[in-house]
CSV table of C-alpha atoms in Angstrom, one decimal:
chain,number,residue,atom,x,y,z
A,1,UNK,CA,-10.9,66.5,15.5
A,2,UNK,CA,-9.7,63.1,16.7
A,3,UNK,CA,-12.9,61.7,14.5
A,4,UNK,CA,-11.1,63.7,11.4
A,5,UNK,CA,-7.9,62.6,12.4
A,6,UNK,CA,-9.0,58.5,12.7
A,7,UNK,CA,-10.8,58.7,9.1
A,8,UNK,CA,-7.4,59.8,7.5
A,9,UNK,CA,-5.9,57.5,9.2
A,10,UNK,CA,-8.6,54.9,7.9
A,11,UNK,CA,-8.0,56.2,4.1
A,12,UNK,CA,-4.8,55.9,4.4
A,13,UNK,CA,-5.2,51.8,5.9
A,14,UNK,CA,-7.8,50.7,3.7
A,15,UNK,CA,-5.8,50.6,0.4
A,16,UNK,CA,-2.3,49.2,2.0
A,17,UNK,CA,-5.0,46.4,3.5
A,18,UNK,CA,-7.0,45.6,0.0
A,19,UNK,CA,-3.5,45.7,-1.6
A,20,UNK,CA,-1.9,43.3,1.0
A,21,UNK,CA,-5.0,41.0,1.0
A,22,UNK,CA,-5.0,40.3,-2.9
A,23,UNK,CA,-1.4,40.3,-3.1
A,24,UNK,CA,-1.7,37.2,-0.4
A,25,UNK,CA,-4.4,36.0,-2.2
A,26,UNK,CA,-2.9,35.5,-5.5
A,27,UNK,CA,0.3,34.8,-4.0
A,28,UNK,CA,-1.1,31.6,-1.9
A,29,UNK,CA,-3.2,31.0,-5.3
A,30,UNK,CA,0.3,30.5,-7.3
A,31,UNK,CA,1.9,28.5,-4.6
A,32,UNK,CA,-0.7,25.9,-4.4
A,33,UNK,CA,-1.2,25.6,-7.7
A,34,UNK,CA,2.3,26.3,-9.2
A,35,UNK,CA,2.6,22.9,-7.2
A,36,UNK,CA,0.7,20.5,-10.0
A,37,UNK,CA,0.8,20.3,-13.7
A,38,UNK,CA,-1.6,23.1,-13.8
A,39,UNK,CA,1.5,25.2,-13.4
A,40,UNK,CA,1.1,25.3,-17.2
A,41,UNK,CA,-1.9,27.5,-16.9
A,42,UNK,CA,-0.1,30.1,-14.9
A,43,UNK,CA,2.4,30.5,-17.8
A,44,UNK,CA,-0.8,30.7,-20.3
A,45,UNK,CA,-2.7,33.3,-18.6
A,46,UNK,CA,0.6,35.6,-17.9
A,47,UNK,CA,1.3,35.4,-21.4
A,48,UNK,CA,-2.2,36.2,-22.5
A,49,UNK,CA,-3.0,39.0,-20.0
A,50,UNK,CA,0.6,40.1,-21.5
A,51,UNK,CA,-0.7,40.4,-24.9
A,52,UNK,CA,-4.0,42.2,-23.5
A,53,UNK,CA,-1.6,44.9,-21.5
A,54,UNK,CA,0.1,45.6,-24.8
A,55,UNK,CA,-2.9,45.9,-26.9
A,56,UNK,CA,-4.6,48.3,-24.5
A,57,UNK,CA,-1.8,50.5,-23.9
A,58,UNK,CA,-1.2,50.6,-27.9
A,59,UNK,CA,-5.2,51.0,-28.7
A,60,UNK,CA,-4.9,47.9,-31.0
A,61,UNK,CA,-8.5,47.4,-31.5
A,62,UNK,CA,-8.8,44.2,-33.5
A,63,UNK,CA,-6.9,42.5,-30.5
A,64,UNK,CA,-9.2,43.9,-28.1
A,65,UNK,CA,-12.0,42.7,-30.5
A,66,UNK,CA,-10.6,39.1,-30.6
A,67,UNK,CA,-9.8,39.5,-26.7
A,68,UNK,CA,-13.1,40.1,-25.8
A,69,UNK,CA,-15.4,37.8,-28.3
A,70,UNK,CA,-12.8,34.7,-26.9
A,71,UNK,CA,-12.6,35.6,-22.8
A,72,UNK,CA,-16.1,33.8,-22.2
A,73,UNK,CA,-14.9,30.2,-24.1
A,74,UNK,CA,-11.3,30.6,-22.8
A,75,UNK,CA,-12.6,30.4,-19.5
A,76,UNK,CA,-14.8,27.5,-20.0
A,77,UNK,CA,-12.0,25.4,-21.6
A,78,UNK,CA,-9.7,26.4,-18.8
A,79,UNK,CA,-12.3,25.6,-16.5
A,80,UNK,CA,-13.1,22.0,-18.1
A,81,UNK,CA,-9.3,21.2,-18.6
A,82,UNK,CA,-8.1,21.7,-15.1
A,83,UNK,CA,-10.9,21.2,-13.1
A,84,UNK,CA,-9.5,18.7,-11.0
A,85,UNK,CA,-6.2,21.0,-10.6
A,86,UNK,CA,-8.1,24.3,-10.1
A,87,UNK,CA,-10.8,22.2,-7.1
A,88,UNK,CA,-7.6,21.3,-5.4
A,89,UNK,CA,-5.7,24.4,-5.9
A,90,UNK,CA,-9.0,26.6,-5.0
A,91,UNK,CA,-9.4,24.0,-1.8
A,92,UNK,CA,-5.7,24.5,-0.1
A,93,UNK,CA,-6.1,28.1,-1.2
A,94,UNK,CA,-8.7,28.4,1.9
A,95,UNK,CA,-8.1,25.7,3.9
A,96,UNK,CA,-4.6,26.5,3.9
A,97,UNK,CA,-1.9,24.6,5.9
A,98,UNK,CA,-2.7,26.1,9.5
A,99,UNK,CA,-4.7,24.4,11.5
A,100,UNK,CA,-6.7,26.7,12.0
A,101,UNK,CA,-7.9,26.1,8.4
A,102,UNK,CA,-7.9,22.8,8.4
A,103,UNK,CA,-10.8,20.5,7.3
A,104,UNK,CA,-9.4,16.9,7.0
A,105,UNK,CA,-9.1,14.0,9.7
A,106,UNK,CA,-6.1,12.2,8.4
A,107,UNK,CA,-4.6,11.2,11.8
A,108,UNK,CA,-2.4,8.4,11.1
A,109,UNK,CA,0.5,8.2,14.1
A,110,UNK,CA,4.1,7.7,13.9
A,111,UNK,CA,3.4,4.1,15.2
A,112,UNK,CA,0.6,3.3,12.5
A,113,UNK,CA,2.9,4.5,9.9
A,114,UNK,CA,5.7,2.3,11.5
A,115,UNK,CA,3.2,-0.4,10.8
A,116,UNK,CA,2.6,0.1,7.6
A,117,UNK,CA,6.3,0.7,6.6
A,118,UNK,CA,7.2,-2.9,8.2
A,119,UNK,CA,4.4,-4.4,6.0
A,120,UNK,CA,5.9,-3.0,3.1
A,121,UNK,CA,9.2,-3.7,3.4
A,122,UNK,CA,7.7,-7.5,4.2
A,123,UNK,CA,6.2,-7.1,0.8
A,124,UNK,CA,8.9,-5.8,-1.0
A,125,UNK,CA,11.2,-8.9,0.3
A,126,UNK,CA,8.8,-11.1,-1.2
A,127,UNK,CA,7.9,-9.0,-4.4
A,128,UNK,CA,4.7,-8.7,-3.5
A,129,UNK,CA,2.8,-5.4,-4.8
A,130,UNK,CA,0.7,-3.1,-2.6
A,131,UNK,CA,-1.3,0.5,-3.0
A,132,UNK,CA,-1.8,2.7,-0.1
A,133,UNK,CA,-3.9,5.9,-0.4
A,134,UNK,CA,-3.9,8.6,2.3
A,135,UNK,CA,-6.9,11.0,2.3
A,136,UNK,CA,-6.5,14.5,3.6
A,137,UNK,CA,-8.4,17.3,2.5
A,138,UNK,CA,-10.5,16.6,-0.4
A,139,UNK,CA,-12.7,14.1,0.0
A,140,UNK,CA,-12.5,10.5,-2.4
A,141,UNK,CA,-15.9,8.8,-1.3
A,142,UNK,CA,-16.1,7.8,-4.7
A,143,UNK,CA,-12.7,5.9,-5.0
A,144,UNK,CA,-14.0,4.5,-1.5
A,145,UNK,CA,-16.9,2.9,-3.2
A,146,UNK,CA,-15.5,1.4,-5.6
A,147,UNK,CA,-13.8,-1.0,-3.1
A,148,UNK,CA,-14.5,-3.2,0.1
A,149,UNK,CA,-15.4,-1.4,3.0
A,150,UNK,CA,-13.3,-3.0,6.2
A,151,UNK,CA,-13.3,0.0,8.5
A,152,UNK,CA,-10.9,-1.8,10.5
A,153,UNK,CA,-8.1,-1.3,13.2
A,154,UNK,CA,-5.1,-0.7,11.3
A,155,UNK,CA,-2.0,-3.4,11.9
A,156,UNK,CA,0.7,-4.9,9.9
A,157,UNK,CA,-0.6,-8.6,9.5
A,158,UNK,CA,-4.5,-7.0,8.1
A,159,UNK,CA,-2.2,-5.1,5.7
A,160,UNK,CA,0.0,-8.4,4.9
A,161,UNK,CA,-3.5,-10.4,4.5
A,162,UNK,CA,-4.9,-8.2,1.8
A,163,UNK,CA,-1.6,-7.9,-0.4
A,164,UNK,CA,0.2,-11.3,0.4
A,165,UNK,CA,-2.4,-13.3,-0.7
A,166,UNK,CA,-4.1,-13.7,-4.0
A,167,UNK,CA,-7.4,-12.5,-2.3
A,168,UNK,CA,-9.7,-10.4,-4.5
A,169,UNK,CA,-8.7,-7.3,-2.5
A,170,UNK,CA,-4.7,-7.4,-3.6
A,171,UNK,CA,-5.1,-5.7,-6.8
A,172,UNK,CA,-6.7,-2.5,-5.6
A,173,UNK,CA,-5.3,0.1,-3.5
A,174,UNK,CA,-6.3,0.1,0.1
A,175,UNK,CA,-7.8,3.5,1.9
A,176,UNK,CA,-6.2,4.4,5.5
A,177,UNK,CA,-7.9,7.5,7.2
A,178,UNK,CA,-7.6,8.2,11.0
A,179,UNK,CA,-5.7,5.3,11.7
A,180,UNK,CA,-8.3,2.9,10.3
A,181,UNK,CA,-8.4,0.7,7.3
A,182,UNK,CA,-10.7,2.3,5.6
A,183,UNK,CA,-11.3,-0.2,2.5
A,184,UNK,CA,-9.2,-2.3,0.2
A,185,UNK,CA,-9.7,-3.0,-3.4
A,186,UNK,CA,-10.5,0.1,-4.4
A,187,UNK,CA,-10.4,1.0,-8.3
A,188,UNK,CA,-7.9,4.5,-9.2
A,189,UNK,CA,-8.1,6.5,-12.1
A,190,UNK,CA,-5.0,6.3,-14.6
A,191,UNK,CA,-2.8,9.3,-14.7
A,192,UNK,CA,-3.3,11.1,-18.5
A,193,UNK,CA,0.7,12.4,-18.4
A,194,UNK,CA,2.4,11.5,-21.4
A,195,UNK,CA,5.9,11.5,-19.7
A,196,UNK,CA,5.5,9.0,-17.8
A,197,UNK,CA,8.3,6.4,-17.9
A,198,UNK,CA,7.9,3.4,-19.9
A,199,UNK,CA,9.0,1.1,-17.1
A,200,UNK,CA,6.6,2.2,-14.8
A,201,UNK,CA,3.2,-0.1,-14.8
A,202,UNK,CA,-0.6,-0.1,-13.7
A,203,UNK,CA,-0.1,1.0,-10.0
A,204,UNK,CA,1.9,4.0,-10.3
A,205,UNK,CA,-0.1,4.9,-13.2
A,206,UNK,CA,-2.6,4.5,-10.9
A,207,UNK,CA,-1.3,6.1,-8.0
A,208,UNK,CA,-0.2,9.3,-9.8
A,209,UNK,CA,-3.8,9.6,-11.5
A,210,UNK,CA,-5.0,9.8,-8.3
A,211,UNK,CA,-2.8,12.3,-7.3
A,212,UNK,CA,-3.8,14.5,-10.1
A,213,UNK,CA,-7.7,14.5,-9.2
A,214,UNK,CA,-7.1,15.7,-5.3
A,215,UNK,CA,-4.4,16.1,-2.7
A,216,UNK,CA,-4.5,12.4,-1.3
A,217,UNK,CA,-0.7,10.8,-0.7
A,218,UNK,CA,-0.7,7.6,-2.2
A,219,UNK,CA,2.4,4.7,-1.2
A,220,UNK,CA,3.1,2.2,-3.9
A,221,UNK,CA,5.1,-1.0,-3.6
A,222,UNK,CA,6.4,-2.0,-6.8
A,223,UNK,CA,6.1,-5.8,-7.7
A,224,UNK,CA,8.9,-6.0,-10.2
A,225,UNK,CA,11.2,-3.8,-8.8
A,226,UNK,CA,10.7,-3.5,-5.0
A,227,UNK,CA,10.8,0.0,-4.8
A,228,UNK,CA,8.8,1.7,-2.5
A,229,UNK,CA,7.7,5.2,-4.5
A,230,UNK,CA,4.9,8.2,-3.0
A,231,UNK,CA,2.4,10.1,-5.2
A,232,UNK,CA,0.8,13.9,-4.7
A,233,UNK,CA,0.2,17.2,-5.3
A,234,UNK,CA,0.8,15.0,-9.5
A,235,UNK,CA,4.1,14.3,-8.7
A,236,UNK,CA,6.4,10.9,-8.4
A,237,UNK,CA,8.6,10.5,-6.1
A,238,UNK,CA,10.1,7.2,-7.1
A,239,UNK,CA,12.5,4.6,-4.5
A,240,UNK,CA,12.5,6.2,-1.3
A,241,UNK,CA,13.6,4.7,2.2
A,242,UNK,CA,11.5,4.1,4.8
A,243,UNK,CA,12.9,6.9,7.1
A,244,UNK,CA,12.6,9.7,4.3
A,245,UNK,CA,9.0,8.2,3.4
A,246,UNK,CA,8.0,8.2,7.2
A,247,UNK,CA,8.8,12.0,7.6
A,248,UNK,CA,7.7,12.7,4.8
A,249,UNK,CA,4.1,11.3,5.5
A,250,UNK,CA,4.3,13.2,8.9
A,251,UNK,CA,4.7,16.6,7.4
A,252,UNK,CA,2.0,15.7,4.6
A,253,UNK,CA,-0.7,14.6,7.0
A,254,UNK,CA,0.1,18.1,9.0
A,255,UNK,CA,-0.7,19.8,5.9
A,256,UNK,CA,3.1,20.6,5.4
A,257,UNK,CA,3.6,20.1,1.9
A,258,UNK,CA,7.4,18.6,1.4
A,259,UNK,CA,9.4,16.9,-0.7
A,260,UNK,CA,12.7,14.7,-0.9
A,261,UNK,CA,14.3,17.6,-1.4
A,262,UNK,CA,13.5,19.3,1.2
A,263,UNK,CA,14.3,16.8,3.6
A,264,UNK,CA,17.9,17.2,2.4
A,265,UNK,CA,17.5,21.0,3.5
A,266,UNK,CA,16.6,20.7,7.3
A,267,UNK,CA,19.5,20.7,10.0
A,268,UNK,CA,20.5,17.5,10.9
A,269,UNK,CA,20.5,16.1,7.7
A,270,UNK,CA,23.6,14.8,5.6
A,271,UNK,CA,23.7,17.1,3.1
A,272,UNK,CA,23.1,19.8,5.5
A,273,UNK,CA,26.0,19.2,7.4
């Protein structure tokens, strides 16, 4: 009897829990990647699987002719035209922001950021440019590479060395992981938005490219403007002040993704009160 009575309740369990686990799933699948321009592909596939609903309900066999003989290539184009959307999308997905998911060793401190914030603003009084790129889940060995490996303590006057001077590391963007100096000089790809504004040149194309291809933060200094700007999760967050961009980075390197915005939100805050 109580064997009778725990398999009903079982059958009754299993469903609500298969239920409840894909609706998480597809709901923490939309979040992460509803936050990059892949959001475009959500819109796409609700619209086509839309069109598929209708045909099948209505029997319309030459849609569910054409349906079927294009599935196999639409999914190969969709996988080739937002691979590096989908890898980061698919990588949050099941790392997730707990720690208890959590696979990246960005560690920077409050003080180390403090650091680098009072070497950009250093920079930005002498118009100086400068690239900072922040790691945290996905890897970028490659972007490493293509650089100067320092692997050195990080400090404001090592920052001020490589972008102050016409050294041959100043161009590049500079790598900080775990509170180290990872490597300097290092080559990122160029965003491929078309609305980008005009007035914005090589390093925040730069730094946003990046952005696009995984979920590292990226700080940029402009030269000809002094702004100090973030990139990730492909967005551009353009001319923010040091205290917004410092708790900002905090919340980022804990895997709490956030934006200006946001930060407007929380109690405490101006626009709160």
């Amino acid at each position: 009897m109580v064997g009778d009575a725990l398999q009903s309740i079982l059958s009754l369990f299993r469903p609500a829990l298969q239920v409840g686990f894909l609706a998480w799933l597809f709901y923490r699948f939309y979040i992460t990647i509803a936050q990059t321009k892949a959001q475009q592909l959500v819109k796409v596939l609700v619209v086509m699987f839309s069109f598929y609903a209708v045909s099948y309900i209505l029997k319309l066999d030459v849609l569910l002719w054409f349906f079927s003989y294009i599935s196999i290539p639409a999914t190969i184009f969709i996988c080739i035209v937002y691979q590096p959307e989908l890898r980061r999308s698919f990588t949050q997905l099941w790392s997730g922001r707990s720690r208890l998911f959590r696979i990246g060793t960005q560690t920077t401190s409050s003080d180390q950021i403090d650091s680098i914030l009072n070497a950009c603003n250093v920079l930005v009084n002498k118009r100086r440019g400068a690239l900072v790129v922040f790691p945290r889940r996905l890897g970028i060995k490659n972007i490493i590479d293509s650089g100067t490996r320092l692997n050195a303590d990080l400090s404001t006057s090592l920052i001020l060395t490589v972008f102050d001077h016409d050294t041959p590391l100043h161009d590049g963007a500079m790598v900080v992981q775990g509170g180290r100096i990872l490597a300097a000089g290092c080559y990122l790809p160029l965003s491929e938005q078309t609305d980008i504004k005009k007035s914005f040149g090589t390093r925040h194309r730069a730094a946003l490219g990046l952005a696009e291809e995984s979920d590292a933060v990226v700080l940029i200094v402009s030269e000809e403007t002094g702004a100090i700007s973030m990139t990730y999760n492909a967005n551009l967050y353009y001319d923010l002040d040091p205290g917004t961009i410092k708790r900002m980075l905090l919340a980022l390197f804990s895997y709490h993704d956030i934006t200006p915005e946001d930060l407007l939100q929380e109690p405490g805050s101006d626009e709160a009160e």
